[in-house]
mmCIF file of C-alpha atoms in Angstrom:
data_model
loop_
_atom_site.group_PDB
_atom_site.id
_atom_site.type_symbol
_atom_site.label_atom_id
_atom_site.label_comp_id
_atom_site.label_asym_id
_atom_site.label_seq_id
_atom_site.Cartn_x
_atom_site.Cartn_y
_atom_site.Cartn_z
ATOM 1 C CA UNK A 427 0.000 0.000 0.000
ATOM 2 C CA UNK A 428 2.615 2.926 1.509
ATOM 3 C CA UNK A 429 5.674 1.442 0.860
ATOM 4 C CA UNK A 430 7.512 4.667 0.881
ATOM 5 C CA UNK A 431 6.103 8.354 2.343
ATOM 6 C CA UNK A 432 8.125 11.625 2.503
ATOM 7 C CA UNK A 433 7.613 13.773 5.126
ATOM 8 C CA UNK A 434 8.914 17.386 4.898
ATOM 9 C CA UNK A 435 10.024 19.505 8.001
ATOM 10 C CA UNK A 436 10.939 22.919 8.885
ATOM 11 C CA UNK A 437 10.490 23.215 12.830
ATOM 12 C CA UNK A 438 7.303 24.775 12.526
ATOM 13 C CA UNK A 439 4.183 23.336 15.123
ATOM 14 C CA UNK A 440 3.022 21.990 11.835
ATOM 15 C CA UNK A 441 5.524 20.267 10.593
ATOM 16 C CA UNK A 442 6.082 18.555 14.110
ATOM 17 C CA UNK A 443 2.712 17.508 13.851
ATOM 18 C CA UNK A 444 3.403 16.030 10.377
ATOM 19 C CA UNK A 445 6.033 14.186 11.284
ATOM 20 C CA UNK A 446 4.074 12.523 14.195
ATOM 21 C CA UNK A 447 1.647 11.613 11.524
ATOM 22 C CA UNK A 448 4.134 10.394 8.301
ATOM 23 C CA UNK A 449 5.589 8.157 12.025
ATOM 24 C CA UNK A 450 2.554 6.650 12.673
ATOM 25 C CA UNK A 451 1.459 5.567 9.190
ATOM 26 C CA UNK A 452 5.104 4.539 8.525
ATOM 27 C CA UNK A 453 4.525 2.262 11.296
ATOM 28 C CA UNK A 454 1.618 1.108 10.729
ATOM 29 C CA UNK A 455 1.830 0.348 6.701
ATOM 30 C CA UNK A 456 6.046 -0.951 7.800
ATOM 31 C CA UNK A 457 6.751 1.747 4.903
ATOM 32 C CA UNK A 458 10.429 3.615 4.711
ATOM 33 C CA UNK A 459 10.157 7.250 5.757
ATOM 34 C CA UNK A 460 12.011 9.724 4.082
ATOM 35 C CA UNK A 461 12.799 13.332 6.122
ATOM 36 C CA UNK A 462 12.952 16.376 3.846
ATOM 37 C CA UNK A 463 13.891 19.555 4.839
ATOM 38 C CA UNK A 464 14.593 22.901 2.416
ATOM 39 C CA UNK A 465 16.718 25.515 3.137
ATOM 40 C CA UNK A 466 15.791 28.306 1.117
ATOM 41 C CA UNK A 467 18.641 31.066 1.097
ATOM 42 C CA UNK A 468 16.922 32.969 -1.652
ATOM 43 C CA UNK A 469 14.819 34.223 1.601
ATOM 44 C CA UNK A 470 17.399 34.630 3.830
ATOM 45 C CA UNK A 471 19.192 36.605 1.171
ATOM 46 C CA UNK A 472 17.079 39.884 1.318
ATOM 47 C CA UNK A 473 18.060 40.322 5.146
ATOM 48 C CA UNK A 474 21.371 40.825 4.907
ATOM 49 C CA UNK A 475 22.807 44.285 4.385
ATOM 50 C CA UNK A 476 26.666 43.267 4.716
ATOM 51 C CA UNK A 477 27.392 40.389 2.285
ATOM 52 C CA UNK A 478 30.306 39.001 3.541
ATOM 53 C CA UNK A 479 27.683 37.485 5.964
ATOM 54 C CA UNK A 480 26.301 35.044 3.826
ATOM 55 C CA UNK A 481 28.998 32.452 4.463
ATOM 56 C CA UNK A 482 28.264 32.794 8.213
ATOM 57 C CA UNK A 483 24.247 32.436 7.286
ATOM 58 C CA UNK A 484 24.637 29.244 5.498
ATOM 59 C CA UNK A 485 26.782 27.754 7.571
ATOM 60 C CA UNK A 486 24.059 28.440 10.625
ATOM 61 C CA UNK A 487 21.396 27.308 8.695
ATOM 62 C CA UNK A 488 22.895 23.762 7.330
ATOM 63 C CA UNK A 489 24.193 23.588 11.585
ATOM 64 C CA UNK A 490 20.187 24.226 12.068
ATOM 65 C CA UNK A 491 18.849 22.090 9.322
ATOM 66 C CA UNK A 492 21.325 19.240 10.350
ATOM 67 C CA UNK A 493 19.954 19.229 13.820
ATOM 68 C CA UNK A 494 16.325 19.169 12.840
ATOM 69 C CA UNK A 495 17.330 16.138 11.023
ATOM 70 C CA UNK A 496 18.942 14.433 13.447
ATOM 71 C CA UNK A 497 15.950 14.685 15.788
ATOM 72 C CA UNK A 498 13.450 13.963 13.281
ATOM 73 C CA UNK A 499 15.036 10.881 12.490
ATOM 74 C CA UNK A 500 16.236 9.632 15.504
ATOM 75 C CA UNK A 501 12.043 10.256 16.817
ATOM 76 C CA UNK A 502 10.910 7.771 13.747
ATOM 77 C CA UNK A 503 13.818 5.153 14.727
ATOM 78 C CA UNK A 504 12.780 5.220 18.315
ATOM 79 C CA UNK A 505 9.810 4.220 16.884
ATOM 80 C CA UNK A 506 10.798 1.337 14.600
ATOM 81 C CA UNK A 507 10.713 3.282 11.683
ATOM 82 C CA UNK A 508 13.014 3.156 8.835
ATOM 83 C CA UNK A 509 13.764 6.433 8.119
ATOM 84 C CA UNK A 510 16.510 8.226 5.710
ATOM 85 C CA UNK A 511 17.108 11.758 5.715
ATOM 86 C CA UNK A 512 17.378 14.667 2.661
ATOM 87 C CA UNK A 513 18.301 17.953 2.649
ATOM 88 C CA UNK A 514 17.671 20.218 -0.313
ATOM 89 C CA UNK A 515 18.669 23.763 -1.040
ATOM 90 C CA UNK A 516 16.566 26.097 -3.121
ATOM 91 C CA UNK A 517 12.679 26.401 -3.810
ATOM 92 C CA UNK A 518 11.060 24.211 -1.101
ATOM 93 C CA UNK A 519 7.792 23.198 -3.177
ATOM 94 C CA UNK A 520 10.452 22.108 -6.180
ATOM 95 C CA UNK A 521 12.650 20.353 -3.858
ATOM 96 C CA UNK A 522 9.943 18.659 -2.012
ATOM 97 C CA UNK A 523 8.362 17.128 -5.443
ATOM 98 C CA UNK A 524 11.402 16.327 -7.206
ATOM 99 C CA UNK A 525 12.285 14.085 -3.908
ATOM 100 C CA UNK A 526 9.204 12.795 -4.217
ATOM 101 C CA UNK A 527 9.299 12.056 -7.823
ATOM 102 C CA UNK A 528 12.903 10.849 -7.718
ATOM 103 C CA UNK A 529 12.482 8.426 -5.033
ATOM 104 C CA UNK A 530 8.844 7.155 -6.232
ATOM 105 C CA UNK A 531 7.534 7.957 -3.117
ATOM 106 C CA UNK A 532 3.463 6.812 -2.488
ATOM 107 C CA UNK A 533 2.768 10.023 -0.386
ATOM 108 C CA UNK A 534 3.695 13.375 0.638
ATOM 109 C CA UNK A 535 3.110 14.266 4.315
ATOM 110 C CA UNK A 536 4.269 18.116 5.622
ATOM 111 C CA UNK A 537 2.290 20.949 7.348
ATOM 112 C CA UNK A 538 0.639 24.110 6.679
ATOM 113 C CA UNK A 539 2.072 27.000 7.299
ATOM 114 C CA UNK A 540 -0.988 29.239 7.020
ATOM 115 C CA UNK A 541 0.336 32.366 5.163
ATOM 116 C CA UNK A 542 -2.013 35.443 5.243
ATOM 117 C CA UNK A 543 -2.720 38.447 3.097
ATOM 118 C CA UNK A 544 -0.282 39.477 0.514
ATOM 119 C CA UNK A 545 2.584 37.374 1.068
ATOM 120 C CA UNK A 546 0.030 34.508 0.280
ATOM 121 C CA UNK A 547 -0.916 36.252 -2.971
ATOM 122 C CA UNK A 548 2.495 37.104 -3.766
ATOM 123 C CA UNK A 549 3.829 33.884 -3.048
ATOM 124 C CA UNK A 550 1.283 31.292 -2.043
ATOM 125 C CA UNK A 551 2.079 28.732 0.481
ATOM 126 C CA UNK A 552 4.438 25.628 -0.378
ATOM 127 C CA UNK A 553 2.138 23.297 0.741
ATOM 128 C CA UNK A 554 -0.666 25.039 -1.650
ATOM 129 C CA UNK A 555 2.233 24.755 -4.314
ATOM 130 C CA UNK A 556 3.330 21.010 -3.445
ATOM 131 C CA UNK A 557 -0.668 19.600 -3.554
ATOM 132 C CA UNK A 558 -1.038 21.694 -6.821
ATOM 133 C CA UNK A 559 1.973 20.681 -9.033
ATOM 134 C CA UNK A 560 3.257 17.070 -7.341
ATOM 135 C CA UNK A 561 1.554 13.815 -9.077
ATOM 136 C CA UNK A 562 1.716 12.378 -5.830
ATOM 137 C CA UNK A 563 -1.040 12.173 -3.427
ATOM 138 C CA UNK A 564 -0.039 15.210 -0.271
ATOM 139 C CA UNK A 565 -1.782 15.113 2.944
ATOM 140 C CA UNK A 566 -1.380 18.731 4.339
ATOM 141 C CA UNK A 567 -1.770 18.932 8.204
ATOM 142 C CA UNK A 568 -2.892 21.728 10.210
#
């Protein structure tokens, strides 16, 4: 049935809850869980005024990313889950589907972010961009 599922994390309350989820049906269905998380730098880009930050930036946010990994992982293995982890740089909603696509994954689990106003018109959410351009079936948590 779900012989592999892709969950994708950022740290956010919804992605925690997500990855409680993509862990439980991983268990139940014995499927391999992959971990996903983005870094986008194109964001994080904008912020800084002084560029000879940026090497600093990146190297915090792979320490960061790295981290949320570890724990993410080491919460599905506690669990008997077989679980691999992925981390992607660049535009999240791409990253997230080509994983998906490249590794022939059954389902996409990850959260929802709940973006508001203008930034949602401007950019719309990754999880509204993920369920509307990935062949794969995504369950969006809230």
């Amino acid at each position: 049935m779900l012989k592999k599922i892709l969950v994708a994390i950022d740290g956010s309350p919804q992605s925690s809850k997500a990855l409680d989820i993509a862990i439980d049906m991983a268990k139940r269905f014995e499927s391999k869980l992959y971990i996903v998380h983005v870094i986008e730098e194109q964001k994080y880009m904008l912020a800084i005024n002084y560029p000879p930050a940026y090497p600093e930036m990146v190297d915090s946010l792979l320490k960061n990313a790295k981290e949320l990994l570890d724990e993410a992982a080491k919460k599905a293995m506690e669990q008997g889950v077989n679980a691999e982890q992925l981390l992607e740089r660049g535009d999240a909603a791409s990253k997230i589907i080509d994983a998906a696509d490249n590794l022939c994954v059954d389902m996409i689990v990850m959260g929802s972010r709940g973006l508001r106003g203008v930034t949602k018109f401007l950019l719309g959410s990754v999880s509204e961009r993920v369920v509307k351009y990935s062949k794969r079936p995504v369950m969006v948590i809230k």
